[in-house]
mmCIF file of C-alpha atoms and ligand atoms in Angstrom:
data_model
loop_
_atom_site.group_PDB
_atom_site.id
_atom_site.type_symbol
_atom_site.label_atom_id
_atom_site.label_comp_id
_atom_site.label_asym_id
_atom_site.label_seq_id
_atom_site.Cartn_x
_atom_site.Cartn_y
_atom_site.Cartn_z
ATOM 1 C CA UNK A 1 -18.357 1.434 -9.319
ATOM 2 C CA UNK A 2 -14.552 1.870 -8.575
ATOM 3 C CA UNK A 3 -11.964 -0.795 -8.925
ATOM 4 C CA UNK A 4 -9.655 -0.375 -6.743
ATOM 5 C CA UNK A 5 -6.258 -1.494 -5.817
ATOM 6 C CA UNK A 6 -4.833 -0.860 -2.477
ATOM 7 C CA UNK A 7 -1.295 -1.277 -1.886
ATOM 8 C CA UNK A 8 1.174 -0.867 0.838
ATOM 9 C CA UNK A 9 3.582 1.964 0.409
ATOM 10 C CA UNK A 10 6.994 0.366 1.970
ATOM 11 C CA UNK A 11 8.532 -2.338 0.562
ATOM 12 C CA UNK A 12 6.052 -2.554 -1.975
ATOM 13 C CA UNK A 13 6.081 0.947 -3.732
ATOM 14 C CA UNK A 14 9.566 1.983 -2.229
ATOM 15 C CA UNK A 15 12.521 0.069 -0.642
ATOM 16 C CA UNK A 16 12.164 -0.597 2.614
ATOM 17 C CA UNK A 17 14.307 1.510 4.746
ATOM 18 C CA UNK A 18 13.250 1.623 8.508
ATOM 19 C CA UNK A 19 10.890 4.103 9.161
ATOM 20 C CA UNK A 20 11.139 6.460 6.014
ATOM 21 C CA UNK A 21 10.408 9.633 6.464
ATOM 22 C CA UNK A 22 12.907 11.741 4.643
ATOM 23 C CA UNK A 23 11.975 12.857 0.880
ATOM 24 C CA UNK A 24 15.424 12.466 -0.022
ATOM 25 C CA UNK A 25 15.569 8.530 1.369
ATOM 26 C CA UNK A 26 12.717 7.977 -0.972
ATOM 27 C CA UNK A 27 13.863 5.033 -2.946
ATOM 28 C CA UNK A 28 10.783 3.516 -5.406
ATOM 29 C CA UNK A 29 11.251 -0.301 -6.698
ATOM 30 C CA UNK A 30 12.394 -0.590 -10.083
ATOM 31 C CA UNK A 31 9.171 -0.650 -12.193
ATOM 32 C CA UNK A 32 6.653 0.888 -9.493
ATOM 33 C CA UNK A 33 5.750 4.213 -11.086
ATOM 34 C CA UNK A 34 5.314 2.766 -14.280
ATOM 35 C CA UNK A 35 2.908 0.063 -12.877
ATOM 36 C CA UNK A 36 1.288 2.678 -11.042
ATOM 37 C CA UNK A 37 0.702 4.533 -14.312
ATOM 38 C CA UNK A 38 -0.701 1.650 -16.030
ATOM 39 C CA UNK A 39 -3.212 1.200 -12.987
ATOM 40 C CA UNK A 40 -3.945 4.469 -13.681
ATOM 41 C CA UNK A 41 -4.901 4.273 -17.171
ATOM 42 C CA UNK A 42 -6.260 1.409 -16.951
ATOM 43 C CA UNK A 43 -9.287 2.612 -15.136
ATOM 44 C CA UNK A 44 -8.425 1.495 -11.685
ATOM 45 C CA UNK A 45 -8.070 3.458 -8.306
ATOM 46 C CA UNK A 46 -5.223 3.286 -6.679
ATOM 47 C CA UNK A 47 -4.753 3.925 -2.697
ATOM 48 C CA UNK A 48 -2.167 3.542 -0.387
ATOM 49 C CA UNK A 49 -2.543 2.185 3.223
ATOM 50 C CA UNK A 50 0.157 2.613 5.418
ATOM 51 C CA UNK A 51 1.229 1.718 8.864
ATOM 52 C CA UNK A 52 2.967 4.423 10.388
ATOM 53 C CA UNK A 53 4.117 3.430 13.952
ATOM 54 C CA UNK A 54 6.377 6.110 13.180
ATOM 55 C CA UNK A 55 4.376 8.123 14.059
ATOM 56 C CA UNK A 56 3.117 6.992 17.210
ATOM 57 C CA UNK A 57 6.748 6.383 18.443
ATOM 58 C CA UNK A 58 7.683 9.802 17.889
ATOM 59 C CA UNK A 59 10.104 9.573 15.322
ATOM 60 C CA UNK A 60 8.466 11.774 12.723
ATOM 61 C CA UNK A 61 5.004 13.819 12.387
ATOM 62 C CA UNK A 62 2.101 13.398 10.771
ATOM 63 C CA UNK A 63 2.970 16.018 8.419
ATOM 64 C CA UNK A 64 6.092 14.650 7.277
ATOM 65 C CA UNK A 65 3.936 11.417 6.887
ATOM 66 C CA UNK A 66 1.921 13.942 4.750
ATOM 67 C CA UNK A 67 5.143 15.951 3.036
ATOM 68 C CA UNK A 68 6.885 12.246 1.926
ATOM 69 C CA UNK A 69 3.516 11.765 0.075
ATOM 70 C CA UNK A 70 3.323 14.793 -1.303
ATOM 71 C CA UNK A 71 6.558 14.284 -2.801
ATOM 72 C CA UNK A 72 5.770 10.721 -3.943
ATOM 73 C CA UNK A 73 3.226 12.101 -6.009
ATOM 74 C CA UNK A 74 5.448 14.780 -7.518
ATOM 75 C CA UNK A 75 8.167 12.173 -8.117
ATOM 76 C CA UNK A 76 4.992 9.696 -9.778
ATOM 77 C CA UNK A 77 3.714 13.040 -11.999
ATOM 78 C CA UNK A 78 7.589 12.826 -13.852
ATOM 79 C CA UNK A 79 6.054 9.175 -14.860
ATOM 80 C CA UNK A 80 2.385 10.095 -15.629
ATOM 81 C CA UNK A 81 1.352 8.135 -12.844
ATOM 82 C CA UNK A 82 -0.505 9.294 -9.667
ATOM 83 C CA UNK A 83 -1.790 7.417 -6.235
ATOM 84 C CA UNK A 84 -5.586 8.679 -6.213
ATOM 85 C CA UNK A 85 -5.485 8.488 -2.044
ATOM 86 C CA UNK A 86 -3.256 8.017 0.249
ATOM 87 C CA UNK A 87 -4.343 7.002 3.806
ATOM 88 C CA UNK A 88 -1.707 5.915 6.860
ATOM 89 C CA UNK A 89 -2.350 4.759 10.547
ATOM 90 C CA UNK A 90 -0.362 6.937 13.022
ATOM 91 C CA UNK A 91 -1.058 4.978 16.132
ATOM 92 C CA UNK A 92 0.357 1.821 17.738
ATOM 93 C CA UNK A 93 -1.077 -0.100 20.721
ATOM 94 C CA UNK A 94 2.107 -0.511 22.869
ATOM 95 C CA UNK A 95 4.387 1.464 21.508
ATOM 96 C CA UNK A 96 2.706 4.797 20.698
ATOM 97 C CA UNK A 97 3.592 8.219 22.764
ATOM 98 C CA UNK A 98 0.719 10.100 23.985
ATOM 99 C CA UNK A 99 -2.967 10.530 21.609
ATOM 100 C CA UNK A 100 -1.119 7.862 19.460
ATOM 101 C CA UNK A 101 -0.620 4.921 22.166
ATOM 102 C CA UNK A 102 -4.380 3.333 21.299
ATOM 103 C CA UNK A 103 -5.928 -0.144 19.618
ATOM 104 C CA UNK A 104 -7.152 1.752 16.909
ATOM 105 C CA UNK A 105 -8.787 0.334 14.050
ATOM 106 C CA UNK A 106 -7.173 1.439 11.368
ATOM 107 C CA UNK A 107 -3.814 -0.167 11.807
ATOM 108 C CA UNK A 108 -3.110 -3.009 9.555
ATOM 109 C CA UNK A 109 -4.237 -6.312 9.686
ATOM 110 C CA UNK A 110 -7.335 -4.263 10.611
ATOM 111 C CA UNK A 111 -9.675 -2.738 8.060
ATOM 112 C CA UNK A 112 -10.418 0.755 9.026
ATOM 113 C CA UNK A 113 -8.317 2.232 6.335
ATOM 114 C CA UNK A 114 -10.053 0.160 3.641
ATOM 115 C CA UNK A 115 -13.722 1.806 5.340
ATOM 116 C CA UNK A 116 -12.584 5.142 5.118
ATOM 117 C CA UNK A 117 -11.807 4.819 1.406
ATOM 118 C CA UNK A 118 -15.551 3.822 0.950
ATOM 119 C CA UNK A 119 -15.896 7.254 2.255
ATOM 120 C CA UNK A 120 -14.632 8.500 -0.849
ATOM 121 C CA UNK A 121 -14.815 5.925 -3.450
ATOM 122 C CA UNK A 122 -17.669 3.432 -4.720
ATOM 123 C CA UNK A 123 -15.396 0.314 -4.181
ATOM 124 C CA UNK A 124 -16.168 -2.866 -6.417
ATOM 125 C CA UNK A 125 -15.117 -5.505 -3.629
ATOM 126 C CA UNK A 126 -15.169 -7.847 -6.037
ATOM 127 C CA UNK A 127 -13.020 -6.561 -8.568
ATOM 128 C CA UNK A 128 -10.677 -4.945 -6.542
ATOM 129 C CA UNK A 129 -7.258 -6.105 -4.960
ATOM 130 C CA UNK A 130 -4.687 -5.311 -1.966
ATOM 131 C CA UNK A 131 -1.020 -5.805 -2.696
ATOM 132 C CA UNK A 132 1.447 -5.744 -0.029
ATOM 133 C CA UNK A 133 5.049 -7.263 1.211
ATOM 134 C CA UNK A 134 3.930 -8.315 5.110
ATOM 135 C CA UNK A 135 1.237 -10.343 6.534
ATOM 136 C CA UNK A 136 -0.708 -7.903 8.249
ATOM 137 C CA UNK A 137 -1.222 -6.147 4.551
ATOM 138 C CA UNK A 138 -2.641 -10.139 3.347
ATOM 139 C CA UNK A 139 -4.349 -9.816 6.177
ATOM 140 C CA UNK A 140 -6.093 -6.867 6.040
ATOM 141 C CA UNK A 141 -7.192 -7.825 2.475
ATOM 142 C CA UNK A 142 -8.511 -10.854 3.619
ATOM 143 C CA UNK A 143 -10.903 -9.170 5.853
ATOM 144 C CA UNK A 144 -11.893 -6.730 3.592
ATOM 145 C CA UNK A 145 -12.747 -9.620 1.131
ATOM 146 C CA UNK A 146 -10.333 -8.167 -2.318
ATOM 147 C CA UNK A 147 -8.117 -10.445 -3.815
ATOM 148 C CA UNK A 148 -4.503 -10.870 -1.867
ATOM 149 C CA UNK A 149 -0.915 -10.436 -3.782
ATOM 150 C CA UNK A 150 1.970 -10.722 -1.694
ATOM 151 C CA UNK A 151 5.040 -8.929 -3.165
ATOM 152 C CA UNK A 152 8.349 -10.681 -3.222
ATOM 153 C CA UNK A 153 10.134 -7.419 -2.081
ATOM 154 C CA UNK A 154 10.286 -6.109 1.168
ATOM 155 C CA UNK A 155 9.695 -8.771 3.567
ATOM 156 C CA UNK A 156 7.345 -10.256 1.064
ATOM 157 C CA UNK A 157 10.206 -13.268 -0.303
ATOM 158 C CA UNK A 158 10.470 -14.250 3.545
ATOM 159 C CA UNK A 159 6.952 -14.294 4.224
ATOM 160 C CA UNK A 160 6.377 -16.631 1.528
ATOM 161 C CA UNK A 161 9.553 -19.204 2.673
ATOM 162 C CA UNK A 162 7.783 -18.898 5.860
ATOM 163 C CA UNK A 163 4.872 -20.145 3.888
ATOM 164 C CA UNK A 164 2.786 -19.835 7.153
ATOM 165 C CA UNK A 165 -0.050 -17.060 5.864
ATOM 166 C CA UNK A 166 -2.534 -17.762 3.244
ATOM 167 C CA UNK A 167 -2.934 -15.201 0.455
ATOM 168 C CA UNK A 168 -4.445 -15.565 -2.983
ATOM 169 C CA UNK A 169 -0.882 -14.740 -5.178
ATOM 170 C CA UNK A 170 2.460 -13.922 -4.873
ATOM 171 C CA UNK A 171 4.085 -12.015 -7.516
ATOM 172 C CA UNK A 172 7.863 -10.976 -7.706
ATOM 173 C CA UNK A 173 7.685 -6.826 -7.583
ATOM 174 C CA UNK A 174 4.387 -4.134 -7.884
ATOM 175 C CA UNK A 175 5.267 -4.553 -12.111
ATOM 176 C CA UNK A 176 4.486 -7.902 -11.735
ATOM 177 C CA UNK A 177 1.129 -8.088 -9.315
ATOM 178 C CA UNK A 178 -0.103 -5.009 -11.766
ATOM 179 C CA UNK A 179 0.375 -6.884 -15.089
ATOM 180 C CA UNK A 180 -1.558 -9.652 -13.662
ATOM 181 C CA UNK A 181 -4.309 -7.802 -12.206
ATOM 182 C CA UNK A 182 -4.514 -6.229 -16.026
ATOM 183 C CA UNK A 183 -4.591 -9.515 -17.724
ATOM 184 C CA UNK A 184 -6.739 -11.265 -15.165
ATOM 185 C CA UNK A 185 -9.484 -9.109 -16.127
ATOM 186 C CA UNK A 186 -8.559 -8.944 -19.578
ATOM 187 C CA UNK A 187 -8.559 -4.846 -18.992
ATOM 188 C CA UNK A 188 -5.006 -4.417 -20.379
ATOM 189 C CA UNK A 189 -4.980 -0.867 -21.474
ATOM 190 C CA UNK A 190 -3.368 -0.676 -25.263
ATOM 191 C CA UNK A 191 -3.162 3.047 -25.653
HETATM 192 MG MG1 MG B 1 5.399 -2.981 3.719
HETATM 193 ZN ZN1 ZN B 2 -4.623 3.563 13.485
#
């Protein structure tokens, strides 16, 4: 079976910046590729789930959703490390601009992105995880039943002050929720 970790892409893989669509805004936290890499050999699966109201507002396409994370992978290959899916929500409920403007279920803190990864992978609930900076990514791991890190970037440091959602961990930065996950289940990888 796969272990997986899912992860939210802003403010947890790259600064924040509102609505990122541009390659060249692209931005990643210090440490993230590497702790993507050591995901990676470490046996794990790693997916992205992504709001993108973005999207739905009009501000940028669904291709340039895809183009950005084309180039995130070519930026993570100069590290060794690669995201093995990427999957985003396009739509909002109130805000979204034609086909977009729907209660979908994909859109974080709901767990359709999570059910179209079992599409593709053979997830190990059990031994798998969700990191993420906002409540709706705790959330959505939550539901899904993985194990919960909120990430101290982002909006993750002001979630936790708020200290009004439940999640299982809280861990600085991506480096730091990886290295646990690794020596949690004793899977370090030495190589
Ligand atoms: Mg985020
Ligand atoms: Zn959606």
């Amino acid at each position: 079976m796969d272990k997986v970790v899912f992860m939210d892409r802003d403010g947890t893989i790259n600064v924040e910046k509102n609505y990122l669509y541009r390659p060249e805004e692209l931005t990643f936290i210090p440490g993230a590729e590497a702790a993507i890499k050591r995901l990676n050999d470490s046996g794990y699966k790693v997916v992205v789930v992504t709001n993108q109201a973005g999207v739905a507002r009009g501000y940028y396409s669904e291709d340039d959703v895809r183009k950005l994370h084309g180039f995130m992978q070519e930026e993570l290959k100069k590290s060794g490390a690669h995201i093995d899916r990427f999957f985003y929500c396009p739509h909002h409920p109130v805000h979204g601009k034609g086909k977009y403007l729907c209660s979908c279920n994909c859109r974080k803190p709901d767990i359709g992105m999570f059910k179209q990864a079992e599409e593709i992978f053979d997830i190990d609930i059990t031994n798998s995880w969700m990191i993420g900076d906002n409540k709706g990514d705790i959330e959505a791991g939550i539901r899904y039943g993985v194990t919960t890190i909120l990430v101290g970037t982002g909006y993750g440091k002001k979630i936790m002050e708020e200290k009004n959602v439940r999640y299982d961990y809280y861990k600085n930065n991506l480096a730091d929720a990886v290295d646990f996950i690794l020596m949690r289940n004793g899977d370090r990888c030495e190589k």
